[in-house]
CSV table of N, CA and C in Angstrom, one decimal:
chain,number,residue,atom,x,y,z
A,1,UNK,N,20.5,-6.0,-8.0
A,1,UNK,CA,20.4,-4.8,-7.1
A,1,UNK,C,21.6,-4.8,-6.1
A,2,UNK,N,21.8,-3.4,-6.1
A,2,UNK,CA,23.3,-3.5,-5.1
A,2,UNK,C,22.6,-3.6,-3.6
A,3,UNK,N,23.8,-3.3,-2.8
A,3,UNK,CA,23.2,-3.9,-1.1
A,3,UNK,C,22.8,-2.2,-0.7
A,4,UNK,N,21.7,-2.8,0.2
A,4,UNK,CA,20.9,-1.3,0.7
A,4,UNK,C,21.4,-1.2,2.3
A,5,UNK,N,21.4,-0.2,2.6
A,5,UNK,CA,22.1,-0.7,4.7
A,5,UNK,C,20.9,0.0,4.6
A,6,UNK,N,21.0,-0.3,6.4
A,6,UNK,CA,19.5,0.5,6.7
A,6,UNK,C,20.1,2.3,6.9
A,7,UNK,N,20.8,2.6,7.1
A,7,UNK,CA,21.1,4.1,6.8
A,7,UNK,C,20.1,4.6,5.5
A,8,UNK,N,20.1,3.7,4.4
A,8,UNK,CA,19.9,4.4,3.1
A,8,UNK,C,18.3,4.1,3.4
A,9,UNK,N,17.7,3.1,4.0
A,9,UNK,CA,16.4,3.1,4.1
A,9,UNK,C,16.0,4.1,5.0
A,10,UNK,N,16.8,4.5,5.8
A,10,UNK,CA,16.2,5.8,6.9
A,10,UNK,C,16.1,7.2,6.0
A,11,UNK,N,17.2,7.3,5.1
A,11,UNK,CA,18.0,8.5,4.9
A,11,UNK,C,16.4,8.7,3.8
A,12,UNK,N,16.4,7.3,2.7
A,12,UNK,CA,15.1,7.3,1.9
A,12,UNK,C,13.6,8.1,2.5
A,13,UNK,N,13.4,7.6,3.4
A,13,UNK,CA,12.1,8.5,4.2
A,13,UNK,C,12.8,10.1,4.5
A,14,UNK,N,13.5,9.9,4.6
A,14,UNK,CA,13.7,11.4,5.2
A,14,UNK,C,13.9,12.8,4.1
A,15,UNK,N,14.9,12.0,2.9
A,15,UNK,CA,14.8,12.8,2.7
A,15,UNK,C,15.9,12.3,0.9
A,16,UNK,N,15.4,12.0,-0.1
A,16,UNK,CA,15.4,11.7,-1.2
A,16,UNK,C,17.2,12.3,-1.9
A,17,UNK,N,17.4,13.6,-1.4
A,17,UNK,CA,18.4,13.8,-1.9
A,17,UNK,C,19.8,13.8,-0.9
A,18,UNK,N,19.2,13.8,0.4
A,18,UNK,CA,19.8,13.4,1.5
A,18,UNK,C,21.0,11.9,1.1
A,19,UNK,N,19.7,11.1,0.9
A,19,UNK,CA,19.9,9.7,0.5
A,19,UNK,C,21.2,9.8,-0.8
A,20,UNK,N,20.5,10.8,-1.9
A,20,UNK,CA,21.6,10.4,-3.0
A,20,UNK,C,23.3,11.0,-2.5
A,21,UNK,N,23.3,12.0,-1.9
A,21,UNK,CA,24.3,12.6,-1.4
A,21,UNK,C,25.5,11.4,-0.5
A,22,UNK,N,24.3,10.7,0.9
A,22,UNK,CA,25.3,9.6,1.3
A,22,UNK,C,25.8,8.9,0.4
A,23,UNK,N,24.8,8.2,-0.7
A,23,UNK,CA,25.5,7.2,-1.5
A,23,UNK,C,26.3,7.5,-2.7
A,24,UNK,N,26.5,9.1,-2.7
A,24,UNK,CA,27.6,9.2,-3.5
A,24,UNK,C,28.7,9.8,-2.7
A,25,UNK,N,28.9,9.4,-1.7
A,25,UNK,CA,30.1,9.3,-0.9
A,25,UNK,C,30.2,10.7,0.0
A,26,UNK,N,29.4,11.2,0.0
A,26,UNK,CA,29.2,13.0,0.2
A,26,UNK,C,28.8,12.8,1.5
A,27,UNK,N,29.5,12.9,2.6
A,27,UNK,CA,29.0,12.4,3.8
A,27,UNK,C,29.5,13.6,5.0
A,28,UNK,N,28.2,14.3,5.4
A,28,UNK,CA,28.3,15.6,6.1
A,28,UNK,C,28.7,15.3,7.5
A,29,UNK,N,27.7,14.5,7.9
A,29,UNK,CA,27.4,13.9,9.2
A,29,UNK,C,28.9,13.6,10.3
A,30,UNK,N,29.8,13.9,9.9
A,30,UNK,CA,31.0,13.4,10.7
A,30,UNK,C,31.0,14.4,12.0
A,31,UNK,N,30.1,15.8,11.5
A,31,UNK,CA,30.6,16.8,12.2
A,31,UNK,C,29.2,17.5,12.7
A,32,UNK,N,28.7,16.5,12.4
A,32,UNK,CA,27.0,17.2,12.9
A,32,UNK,C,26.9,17.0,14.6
A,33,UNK,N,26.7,17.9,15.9
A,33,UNK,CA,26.5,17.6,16.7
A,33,UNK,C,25.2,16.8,16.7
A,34,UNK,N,24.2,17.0,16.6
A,34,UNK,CA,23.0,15.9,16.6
A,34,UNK,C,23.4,14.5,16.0
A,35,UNK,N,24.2,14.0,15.3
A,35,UNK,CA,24.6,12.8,15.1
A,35,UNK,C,25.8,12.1,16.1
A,36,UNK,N,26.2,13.2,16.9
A,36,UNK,CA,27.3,13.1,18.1
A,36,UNK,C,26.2,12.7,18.9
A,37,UNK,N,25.2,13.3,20.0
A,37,UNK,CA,24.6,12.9,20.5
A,37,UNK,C,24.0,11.8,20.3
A,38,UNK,N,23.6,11.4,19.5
A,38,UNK,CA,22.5,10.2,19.0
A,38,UNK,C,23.5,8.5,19.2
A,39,UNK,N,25.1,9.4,19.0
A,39,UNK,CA,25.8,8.4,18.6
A,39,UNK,C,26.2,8.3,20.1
A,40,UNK,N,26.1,8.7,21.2
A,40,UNK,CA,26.5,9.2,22.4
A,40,UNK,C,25.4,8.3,23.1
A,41,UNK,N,24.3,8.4,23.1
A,41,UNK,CA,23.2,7.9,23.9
A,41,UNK,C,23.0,6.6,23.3
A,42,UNK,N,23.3,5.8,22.3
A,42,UNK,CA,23.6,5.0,21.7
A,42,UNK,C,24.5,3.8,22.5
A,43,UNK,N,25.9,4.7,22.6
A,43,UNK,CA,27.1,4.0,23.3
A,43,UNK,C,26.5,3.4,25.2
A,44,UNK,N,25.7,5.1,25.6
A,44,UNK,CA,25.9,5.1,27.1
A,44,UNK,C,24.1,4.3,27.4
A,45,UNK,N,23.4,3.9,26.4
A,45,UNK,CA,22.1,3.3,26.8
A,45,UNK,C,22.4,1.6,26.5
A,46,UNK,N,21.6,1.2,27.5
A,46,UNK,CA,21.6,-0.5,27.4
A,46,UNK,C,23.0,-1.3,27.3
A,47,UNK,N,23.8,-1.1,28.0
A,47,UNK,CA,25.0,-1.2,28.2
A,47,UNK,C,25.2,-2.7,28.6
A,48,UNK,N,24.6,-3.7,29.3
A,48,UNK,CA,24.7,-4.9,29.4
A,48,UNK,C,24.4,-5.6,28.2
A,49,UNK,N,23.7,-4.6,26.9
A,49,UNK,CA,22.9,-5.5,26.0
A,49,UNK,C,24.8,-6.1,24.7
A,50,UNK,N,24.4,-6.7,24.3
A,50,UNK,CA,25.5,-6.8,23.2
A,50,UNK,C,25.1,-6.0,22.0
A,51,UNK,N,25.3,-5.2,21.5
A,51,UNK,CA,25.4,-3.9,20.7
A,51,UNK,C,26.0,-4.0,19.7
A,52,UNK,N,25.6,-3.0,19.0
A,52,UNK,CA,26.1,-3.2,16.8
A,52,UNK,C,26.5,-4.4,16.4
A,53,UNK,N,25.2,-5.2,16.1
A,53,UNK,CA,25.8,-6.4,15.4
A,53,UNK,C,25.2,-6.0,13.8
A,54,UNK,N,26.8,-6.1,13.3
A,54,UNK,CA,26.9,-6.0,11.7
A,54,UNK,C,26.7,-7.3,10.8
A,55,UNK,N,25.4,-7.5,9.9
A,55,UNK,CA,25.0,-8.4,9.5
A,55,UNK,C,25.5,-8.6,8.0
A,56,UNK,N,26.3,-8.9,7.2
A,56,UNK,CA,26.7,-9.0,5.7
A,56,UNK,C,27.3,-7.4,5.7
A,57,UNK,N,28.3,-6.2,6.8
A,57,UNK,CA,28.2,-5.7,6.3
A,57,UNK,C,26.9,-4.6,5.4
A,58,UNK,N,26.0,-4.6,6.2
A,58,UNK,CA,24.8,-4.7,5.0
A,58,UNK,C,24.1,-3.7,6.6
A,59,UNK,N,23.6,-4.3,7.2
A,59,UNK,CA,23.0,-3.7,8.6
A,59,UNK,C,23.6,-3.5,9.6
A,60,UNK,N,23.4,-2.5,10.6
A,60,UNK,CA,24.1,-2.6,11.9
A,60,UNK,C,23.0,-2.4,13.1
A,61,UNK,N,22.5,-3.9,13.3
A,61,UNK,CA,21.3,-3.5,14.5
A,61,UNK,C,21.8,-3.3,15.8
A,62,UNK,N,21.2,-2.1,16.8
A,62,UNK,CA,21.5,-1.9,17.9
A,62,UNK,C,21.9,-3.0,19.0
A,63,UNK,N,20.5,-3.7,19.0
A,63,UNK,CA,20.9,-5.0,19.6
A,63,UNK,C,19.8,-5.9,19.1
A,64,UNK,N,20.1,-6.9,19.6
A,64,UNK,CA,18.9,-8.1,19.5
A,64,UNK,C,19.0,-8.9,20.6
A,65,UNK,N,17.4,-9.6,21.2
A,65,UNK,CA,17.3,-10.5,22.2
A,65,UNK,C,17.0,-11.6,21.4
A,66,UNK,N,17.6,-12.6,22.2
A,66,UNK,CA,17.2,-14.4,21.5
A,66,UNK,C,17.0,-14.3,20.2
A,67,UNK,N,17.7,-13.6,19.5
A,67,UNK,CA,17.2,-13.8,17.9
A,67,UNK,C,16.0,-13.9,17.5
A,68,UNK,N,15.3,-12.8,18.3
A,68,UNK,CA,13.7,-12.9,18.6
A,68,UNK,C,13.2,-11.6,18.2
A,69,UNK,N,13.8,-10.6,19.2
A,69,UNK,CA,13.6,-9.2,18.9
A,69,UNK,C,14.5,-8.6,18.7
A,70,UNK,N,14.3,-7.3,17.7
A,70,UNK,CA,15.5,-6.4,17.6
A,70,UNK,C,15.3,-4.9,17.7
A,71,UNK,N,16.0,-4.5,18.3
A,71,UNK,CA,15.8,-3.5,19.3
A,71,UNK,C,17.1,-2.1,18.4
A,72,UNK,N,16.0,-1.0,17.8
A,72,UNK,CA,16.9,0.7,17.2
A,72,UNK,C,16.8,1.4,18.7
A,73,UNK,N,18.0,2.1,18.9
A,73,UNK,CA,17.5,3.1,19.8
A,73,UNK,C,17.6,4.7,19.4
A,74,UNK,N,16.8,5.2,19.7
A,74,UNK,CA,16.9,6.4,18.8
A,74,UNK,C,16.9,7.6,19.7
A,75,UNK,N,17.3,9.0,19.4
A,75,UNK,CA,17.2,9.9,20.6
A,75,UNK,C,15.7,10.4,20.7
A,76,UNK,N,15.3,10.6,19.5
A,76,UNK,CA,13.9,11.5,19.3
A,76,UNK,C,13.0,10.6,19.2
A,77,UNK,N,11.5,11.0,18.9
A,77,UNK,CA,10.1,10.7,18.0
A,77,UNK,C,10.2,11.3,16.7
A,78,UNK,N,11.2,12.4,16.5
A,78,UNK,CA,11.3,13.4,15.3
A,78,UNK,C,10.9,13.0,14.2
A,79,UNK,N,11.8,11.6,13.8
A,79,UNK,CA,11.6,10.9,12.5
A,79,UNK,C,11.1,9.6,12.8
A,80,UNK,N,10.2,9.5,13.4
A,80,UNK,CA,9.8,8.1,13.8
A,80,UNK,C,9.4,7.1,12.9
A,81,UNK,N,8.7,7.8,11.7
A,81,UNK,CA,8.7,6.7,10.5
A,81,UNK,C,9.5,6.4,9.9
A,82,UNK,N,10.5,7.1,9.8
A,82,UNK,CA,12.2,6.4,9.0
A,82,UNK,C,12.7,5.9,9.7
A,83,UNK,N,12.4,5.5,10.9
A,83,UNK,CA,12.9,5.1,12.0
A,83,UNK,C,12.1,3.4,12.2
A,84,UNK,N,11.1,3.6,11.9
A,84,UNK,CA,10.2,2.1,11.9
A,84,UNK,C,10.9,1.6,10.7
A,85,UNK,N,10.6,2.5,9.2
A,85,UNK,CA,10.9,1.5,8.1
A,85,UNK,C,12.4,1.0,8.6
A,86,UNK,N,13.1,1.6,8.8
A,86,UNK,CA,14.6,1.1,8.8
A,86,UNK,C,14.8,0.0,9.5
A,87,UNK,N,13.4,-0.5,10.8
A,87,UNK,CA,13.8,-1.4,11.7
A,87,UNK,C,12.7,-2.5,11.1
A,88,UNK,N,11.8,-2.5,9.9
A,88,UNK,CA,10.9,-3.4,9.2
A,88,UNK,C,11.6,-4.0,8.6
A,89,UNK,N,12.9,-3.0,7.9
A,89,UNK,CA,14.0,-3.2,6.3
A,89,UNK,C,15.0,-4.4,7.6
A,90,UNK,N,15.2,-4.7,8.3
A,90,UNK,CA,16.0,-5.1,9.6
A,90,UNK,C,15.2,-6.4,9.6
A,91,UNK,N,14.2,-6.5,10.3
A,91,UNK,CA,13.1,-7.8,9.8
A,91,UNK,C,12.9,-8.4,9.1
A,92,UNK,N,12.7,-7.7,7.6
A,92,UNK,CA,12.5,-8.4,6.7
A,92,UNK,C,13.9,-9.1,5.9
A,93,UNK,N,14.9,-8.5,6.1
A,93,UNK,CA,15.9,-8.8,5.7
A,93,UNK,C,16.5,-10.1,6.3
A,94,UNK,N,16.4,-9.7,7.9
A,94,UNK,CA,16.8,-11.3,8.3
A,94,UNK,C,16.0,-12.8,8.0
A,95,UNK,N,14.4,-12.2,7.8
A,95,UNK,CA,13.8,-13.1,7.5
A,95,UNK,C,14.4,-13.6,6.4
A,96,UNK,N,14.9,-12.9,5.4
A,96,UNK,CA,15.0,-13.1,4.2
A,96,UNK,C,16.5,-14.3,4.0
A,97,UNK,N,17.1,-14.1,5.4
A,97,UNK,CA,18.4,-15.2,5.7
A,97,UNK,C,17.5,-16.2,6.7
A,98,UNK,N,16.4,-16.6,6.8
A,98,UNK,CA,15.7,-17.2,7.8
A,98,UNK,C,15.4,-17.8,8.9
A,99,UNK,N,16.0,-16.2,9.8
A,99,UNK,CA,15.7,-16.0,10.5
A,99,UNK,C,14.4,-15.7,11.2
A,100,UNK,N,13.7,-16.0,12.0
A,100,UNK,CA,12.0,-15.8,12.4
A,100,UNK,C,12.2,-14.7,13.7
A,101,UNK,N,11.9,-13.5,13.3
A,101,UNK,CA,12.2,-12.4,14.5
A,101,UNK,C,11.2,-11.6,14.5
A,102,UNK,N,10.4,-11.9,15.6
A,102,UNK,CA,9.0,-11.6,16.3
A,102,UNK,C,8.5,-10.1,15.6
A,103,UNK,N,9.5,-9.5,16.2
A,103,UNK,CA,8.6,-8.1,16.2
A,103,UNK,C,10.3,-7.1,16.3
A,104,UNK,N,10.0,-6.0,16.2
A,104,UNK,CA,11.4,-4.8,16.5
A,104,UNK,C,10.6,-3.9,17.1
A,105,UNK,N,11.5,-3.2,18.3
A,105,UNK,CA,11.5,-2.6,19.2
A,105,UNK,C,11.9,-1.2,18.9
A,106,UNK,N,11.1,0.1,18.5
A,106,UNK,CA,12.2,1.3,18.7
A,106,UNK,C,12.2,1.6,20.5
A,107,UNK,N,13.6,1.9,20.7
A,107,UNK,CA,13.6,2.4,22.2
A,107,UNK,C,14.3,3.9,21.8
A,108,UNK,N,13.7,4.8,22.8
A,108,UNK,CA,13.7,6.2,22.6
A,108,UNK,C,14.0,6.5,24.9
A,109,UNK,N,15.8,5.8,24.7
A,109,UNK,CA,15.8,6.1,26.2
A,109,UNK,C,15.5,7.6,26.8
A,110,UNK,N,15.9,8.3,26.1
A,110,UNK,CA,15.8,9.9,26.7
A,110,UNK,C,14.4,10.4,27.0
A,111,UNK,N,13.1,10.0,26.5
A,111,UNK,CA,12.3,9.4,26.9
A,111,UNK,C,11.6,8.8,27.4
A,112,UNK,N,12.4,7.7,27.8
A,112,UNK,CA,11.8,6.6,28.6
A,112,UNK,C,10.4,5.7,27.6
A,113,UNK,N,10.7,5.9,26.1
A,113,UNK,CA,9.4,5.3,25.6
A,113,UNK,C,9.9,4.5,25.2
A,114,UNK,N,9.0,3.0,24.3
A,114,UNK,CA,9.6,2.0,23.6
A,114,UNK,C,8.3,1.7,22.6
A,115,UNK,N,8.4,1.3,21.3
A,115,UNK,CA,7.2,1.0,20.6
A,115,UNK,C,7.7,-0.2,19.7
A,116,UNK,N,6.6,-1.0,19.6
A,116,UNK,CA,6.5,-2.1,19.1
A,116,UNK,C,6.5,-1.8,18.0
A,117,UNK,N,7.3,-2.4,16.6
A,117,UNK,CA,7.1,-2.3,15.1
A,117,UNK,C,7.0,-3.7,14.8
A,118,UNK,N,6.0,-3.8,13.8
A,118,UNK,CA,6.1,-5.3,13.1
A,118,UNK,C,6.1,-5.7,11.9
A,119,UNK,N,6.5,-6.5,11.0
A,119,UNK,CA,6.4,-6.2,9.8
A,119,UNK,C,5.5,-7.1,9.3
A,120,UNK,N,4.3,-6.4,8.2
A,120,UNK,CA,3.7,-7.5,7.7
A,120,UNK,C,3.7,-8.0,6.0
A,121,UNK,N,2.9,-8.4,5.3
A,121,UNK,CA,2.8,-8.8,3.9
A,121,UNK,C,2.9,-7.4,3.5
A,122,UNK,N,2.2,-6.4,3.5
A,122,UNK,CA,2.2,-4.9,3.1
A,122,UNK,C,3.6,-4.5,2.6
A,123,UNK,N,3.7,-4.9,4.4
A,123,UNK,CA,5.1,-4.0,4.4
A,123,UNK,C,6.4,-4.3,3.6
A,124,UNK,N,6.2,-5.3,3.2
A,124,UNK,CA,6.9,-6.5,2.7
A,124,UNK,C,7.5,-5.7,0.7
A,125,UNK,N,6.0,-6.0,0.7
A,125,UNK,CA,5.7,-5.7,-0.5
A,125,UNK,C,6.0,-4.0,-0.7
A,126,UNK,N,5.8,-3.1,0.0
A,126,UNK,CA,6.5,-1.9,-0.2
A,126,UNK,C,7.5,-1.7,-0.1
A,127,UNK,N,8.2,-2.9,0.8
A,127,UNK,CA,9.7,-2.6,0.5
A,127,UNK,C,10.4,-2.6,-0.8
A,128,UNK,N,10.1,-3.5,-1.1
A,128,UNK,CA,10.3,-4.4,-2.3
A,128,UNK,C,10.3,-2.7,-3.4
A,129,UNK,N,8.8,-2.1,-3.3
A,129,UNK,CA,9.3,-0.6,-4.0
A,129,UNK,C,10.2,0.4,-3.9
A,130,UNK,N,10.6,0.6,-2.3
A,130,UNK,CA,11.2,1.4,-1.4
A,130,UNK,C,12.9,0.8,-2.4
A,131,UNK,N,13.0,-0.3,-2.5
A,131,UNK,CA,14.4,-0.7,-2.7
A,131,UNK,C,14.7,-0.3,-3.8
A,132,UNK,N,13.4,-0.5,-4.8
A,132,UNK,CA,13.6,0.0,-6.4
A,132,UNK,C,13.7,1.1,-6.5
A,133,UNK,N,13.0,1.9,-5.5
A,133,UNK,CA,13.7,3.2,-5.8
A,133,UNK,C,14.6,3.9,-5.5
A,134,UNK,N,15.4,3.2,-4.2
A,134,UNK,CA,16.8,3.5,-4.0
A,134,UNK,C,17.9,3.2,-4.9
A,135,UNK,N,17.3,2.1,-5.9
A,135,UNK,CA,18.5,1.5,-7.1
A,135,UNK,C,18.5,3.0,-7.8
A,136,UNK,N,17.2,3.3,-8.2
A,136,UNK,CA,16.8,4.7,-8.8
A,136,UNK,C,17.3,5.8,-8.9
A,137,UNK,N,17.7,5.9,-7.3
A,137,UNK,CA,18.4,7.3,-6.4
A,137,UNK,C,20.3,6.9,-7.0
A,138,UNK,N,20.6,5.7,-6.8
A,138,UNK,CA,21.7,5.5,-6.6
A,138,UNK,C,22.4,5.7,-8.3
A,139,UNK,N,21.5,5.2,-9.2
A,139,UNK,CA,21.9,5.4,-10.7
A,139,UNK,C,21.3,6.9,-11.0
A,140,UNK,N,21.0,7.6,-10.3
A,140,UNK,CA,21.0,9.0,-11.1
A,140,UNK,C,21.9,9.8,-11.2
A,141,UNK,N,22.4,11.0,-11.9
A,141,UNK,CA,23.8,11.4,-12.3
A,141,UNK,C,23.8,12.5,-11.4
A,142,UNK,N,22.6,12.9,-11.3
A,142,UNK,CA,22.6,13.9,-10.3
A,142,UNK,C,21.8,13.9,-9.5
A,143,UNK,N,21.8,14.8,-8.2
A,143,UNK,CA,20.5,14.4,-6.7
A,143,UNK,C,19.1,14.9,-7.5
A,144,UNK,N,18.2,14.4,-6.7
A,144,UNK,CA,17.2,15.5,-6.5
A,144,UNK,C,17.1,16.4,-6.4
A,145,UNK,N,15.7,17.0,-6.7
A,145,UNK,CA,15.9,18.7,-6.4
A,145,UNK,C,15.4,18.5,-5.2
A,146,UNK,N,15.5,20.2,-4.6
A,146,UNK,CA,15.5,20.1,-2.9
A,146,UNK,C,13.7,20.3,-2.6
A,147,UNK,N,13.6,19.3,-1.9
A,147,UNK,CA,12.2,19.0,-1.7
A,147,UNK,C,12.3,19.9,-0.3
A,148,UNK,N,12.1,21.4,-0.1
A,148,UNK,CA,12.2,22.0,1.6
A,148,UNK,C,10.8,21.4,2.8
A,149,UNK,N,11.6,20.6,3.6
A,149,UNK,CA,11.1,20.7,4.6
A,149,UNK,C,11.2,21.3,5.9
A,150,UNK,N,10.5,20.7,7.4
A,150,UNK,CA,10.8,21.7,8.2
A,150,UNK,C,12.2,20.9,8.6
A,151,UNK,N,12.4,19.8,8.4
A,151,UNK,CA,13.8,19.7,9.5
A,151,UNK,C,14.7,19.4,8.6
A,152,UNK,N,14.4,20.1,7.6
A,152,UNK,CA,16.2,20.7,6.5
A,152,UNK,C,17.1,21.6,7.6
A,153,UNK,N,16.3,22.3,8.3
A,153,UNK,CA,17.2,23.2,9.0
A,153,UNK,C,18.2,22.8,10.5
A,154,UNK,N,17.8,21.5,10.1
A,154,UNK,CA,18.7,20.9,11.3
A,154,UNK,C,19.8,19.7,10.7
A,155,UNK,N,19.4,19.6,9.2
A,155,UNK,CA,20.1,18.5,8.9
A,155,UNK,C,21.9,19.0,7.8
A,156,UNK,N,22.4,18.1,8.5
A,156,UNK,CA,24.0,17.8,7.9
A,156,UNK,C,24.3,18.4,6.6
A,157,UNK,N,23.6,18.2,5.5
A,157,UNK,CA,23.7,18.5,4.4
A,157,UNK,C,22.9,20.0,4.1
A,158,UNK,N,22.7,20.4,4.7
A,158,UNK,CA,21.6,21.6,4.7
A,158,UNK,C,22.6,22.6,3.5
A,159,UNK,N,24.2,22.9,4.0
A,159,UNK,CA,24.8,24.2,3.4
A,159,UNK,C,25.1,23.3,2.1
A,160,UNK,N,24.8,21.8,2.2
A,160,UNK,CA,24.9,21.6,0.2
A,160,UNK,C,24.0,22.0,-0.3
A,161,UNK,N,22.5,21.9,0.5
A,161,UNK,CA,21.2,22.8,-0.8
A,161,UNK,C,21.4,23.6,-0.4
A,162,UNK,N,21.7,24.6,0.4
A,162,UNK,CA,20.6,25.7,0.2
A,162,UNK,C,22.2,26.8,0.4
A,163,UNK,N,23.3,26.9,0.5
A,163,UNK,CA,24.5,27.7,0.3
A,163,UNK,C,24.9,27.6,-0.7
Protein backbone atom coordinates (compact mmCIF):
# COMPACT_ATOMS: atom_id res chain seq x y z
CA UNK A 1 0.00 0.00 0.00
CA UNK A 2 1.46 3.34 -1.00
CA UNK A 3 1.79 6.15 1.88
CA UNK A 4 -1.60 7.97 2.83
CA UNK A 5 -0.94 11.73 4.47
CA UNK A 6 -3.49 12.84 6.48
CA UNK A 7 -4.70 15.42 3.72
CA UNK A 8 -5.97 12.25 1.75
CA UNK A 9 -7.71 10.96 5.02
CA UNK A 10 -9.43 14.39 5.41
CA UNK A 11 -10.06 14.99 1.71
CA UNK A 12 -11.58 10.94 1.92
CA UNK A 13 -14.49 12.08 4.29
CA UNK A 14 -15.13 14.92 2.56
CA UNK A 15 -15.35 14.19 -0.48
CA UNK A 16 -14.29 10.91 -2.70
CA UNK A 17 -13.48 12.72 -5.91
CA UNK A 18 -12.02 15.66 -4.15
CA UNK A 19 -9.54 12.98 -2.86
CA UNK A 20 -8.92 11.40 -6.38
CA UNK A 21 -8.24 14.84 -7.96
CA UNK A 22 -5.35 15.78 -5.06
CA UNK A 23 -3.78 12.48 -5.66
CA UNK A 24 -3.61 12.81 -9.19
CA UNK A 25 -1.69 15.90 -8.88
CA UNK A 26 -4.78 18.16 -9.72
CA UNK A 27 -4.38 20.55 -6.92
CA UNK A 28 -6.91 23.61 -6.86
CA UNK A 29 -6.24 24.80 -3.40
CA UNK A 30 -3.21 27.13 -4.10
CA UNK A 31 -5.61 29.85 -4.76
CA UNK A 32 -8.59 29.16 -2.61
CA UNK A 33 -9.11 32.04 -0.10
CA UNK A 34 -10.61 29.64 2.59
CA UNK A 35 -7.38 27.60 2.52
CA UNK A 36 -5.44 31.12 2.85
CA UNK A 37 -7.22 31.69 5.96
CA UNK A 38 -7.10 28.39 7.50
CA UNK A 39 -3.41 28.47 6.59
CA UNK A 40 -3.33 32.05 8.21
CA UNK A 41 -4.85 31.16 11.66
CA UNK A 42 -2.74 28.15 11.58
CA UNK A 43 0.62 30.32 11.35
CA UNK A 44 -0.80 33.26 13.90
CA UNK A 45 -2.47 30.55 16.61
CA UNK A 46 -0.41 28.91 19.40
CA UNK A 47 2.67 30.49 18.47
CA UNK A 48 4.96 29.41 21.47
CA UNK A 49 3.81 25.82 20.59
CA UNK A 50 6.53 24.01 18.10
CA UNK A 51 4.42 23.54 14.91
CA UNK A 52 4.34 21.24 11.61
CA UNK A 53 6.20 18.40 12.62
CA UNK A 54 6.52 16.27 9.48
CA UNK A 55 6.60 12.57 10.32
CA UNK A 56 8.10 10.14 7.34
CA UNK A 57 7.07 12.83 5.10
CA UNK A 58 3.84 11.04 5.51
CA UNK A 59 1.90 13.56 8.19
CA UNK A 60 2.21 17.02 9.21
CA UNK A 61 0.84 17.44 12.77
CA UNK A 62 0.01 20.91 14.03
CA UNK A 63 1.77 20.36 17.16
CA UNK A 64 2.28 17.96 19.86
CA UNK A 65 2.77 18.08 23.78
CA UNK A 66 5.21 15.55 25.50
CA UNK A 67 4.68 13.05 22.86
CA UNK A 68 1.50 12.67 24.60
CA UNK A 69 -0.98 14.74 22.85
CA UNK A 70 -1.48 16.01 19.49
CA UNK A 71 -3.15 18.88 18.81
CA UNK A 72 -5.10 19.89 14.54
CA UNK A 73 -6.18 23.31 14.56
CA UNK A 74 -8.86 23.99 12.44
CA UNK A 75 -10.77 27.28 11.55
CA UNK A 76 -14.44 25.78 11.47
CA UNK A 77 -16.75 22.83 13.09
CA UNK A 78 -17.75 22.65 9.19
CA UNK A 79 -16.04 19.43 8.66
CA UNK A 80 -15.48 18.23 11.93
CA UNK A 81 -15.61 14.57 11.17
CA UNK A 82 -12.78 14.70 8.57
CA UNK A 83 -11.27 16.56 10.85
CA UNK A 84 -11.34 13.90 13.79
CA UNK A 85 -10.57 10.97 11.40
CA UNK A 86 -7.53 12.75 10.03
CA UNK A 87 -6.29 13.33 13.74
CA UNK A 88 -7.33 9.27 14.73
CA UNK A 89 -5.24 8.42 11.15
CA UNK A 90 -2.37 10.82 13.30
CA UNK A 91 -2.75 8.41 16.42
CA UNK A 92 -2.94 5.48 15.07
CA UNK A 93 -0.13 5.89 12.89
CA UNK A 94 2.26 6.95 15.48
CA UNK A 95 1.12 4.16 17.45
CA UNK A 96 1.96 2.17 14.68
CA UNK A 97 5.96 3.61 15.04
CA UNK A 98 5.33 3.09 18.91
CA UNK A 99 4.66 5.75 20.02
CA UNK A 100 1.80 5.83 23.13
CA UNK A 101 -0.14 9.22 22.47
CA UNK A 102 -3.00 9.70 24.90
CA UNK A 103 -5.65 11.31 23.10
CA UNK A 104 -5.68 14.28 20.04
CA UNK A 105 -6.92 17.50 20.47
CA UNK A 106 -9.02 19.42 17.70
CA UNK A 107 -8.57 23.25 18.62
CA UNK A 108 -10.87 25.49 16.70
CA UNK A 109 -9.08 29.00 18.01
CA UNK A 110 -11.58 31.39 16.18
CA UNK A 111 -13.84 29.80 18.42
CA UNK A 112 -12.34 29.51 21.33
CA UNK A 113 -13.41 25.61 21.35
CA UNK A 114 -11.13 22.45 21.80
CA UNK A 115 -12.47 18.70 21.61
CA UNK A 116 -10.98 15.67 22.75
CA UNK A 117 -10.65 12.83 19.96
CA UNK A 118 -9.46 9.31 20.83
CA UNK A 119 -8.85 6.47 19.06
CA UNK A 120 -10.13 3.18 19.80
CA UNK A 121 -10.07 -0.72 18.51
CA UNK A 122 -13.08 0.39 16.16
CA UNK A 123 -11.48 3.05 15.01
CA UNK A 124 -8.60 1.20 14.35
CA UNK A 125 -10.17 -1.31 12.43
CA UNK A 126 -12.00 1.15 10.15
CA UNK A 127 -9.12 2.59 9.28
CA UNK A 128 -7.62 -0.19 8.19
CA UNK A 129 -10.95 0.02 5.49
CA UNK A 130 -10.73 3.79 5.08
CA UNK A 131 -7.04 3.07 3.69
CA UNK A 132 -8.29 0.31 1.35
CA UNK A 133 -10.27 2.45 -0.08
CA UNK A 134 -8.02 5.21 -0.75
CA UNK A 135 -5.61 2.46 -2.55
CA UNK A 136 -9.00 2.10 -4.49
CA UNK A 137 -9.45 5.91 -5.19
CA UNK A 138 -5.81 6.20 -6.10
CA UNK A 139 -5.75 3.12 -8.76
CA UNK A 140 -8.86 4.32 -10.52
CA UNK A 141 -8.32 5.72 -14.14
CA UNK A 142 -10.83 8.04 -13.56
CA UNK A 143 -12.56 10.22 -10.45
CA UNK A 144 -15.72 9.56 -9.21
CA UNK A 145 -18.79 10.80 -10.20
CA UNK A 146 -19.87 14.02 -8.50
CA UNK A 147 -21.61 12.99 -5.40
CA UNK A 148 -23.37 17.05 -4.85
CA UNK A 149 -23.20 18.21 -1.67
CA UNK A 150 -23.95 21.35 0.33
CA UNK A 151 -20.33 22.47 0.68
CA UNK A 152 -19.32 21.75 -3.05
CA UNK A 153 -20.09 25.29 -3.28
CA UNK A 154 -17.32 26.49 -1.36
CA UNK A 155 -14.86 23.99 -2.29
CA UNK A 156 -11.52 24.46 -4.62
CA UNK A 157 -12.35 22.05 -7.12
CA UNK A 158 -15.92 22.96 -7.60
CA UNK A 159 -15.30 24.58 -11.53
CA UNK A 160 -13.69 20.89 -12.22
CA UNK A 161 -17.23 19.24 -11.64
CA UNK A 162 -19.59 21.20 -12.22
CA UNK A 163 -17.98 23.94 -15.35
Amino acid sequence: MKKVTGVMIYYYFICDRKLWFFMNDLNMEQGSDLVSMGKLIDETSYKREKKNILIDENINIDFLKDWKVIHEVKKSRKIEEASKWQLKYYIWLLKQKGVDIEKGILDYPLLRKREDVFLDKQDEEELQKVLEEIDKIRSSKLPPAINKKAICKNCAYYELCYI
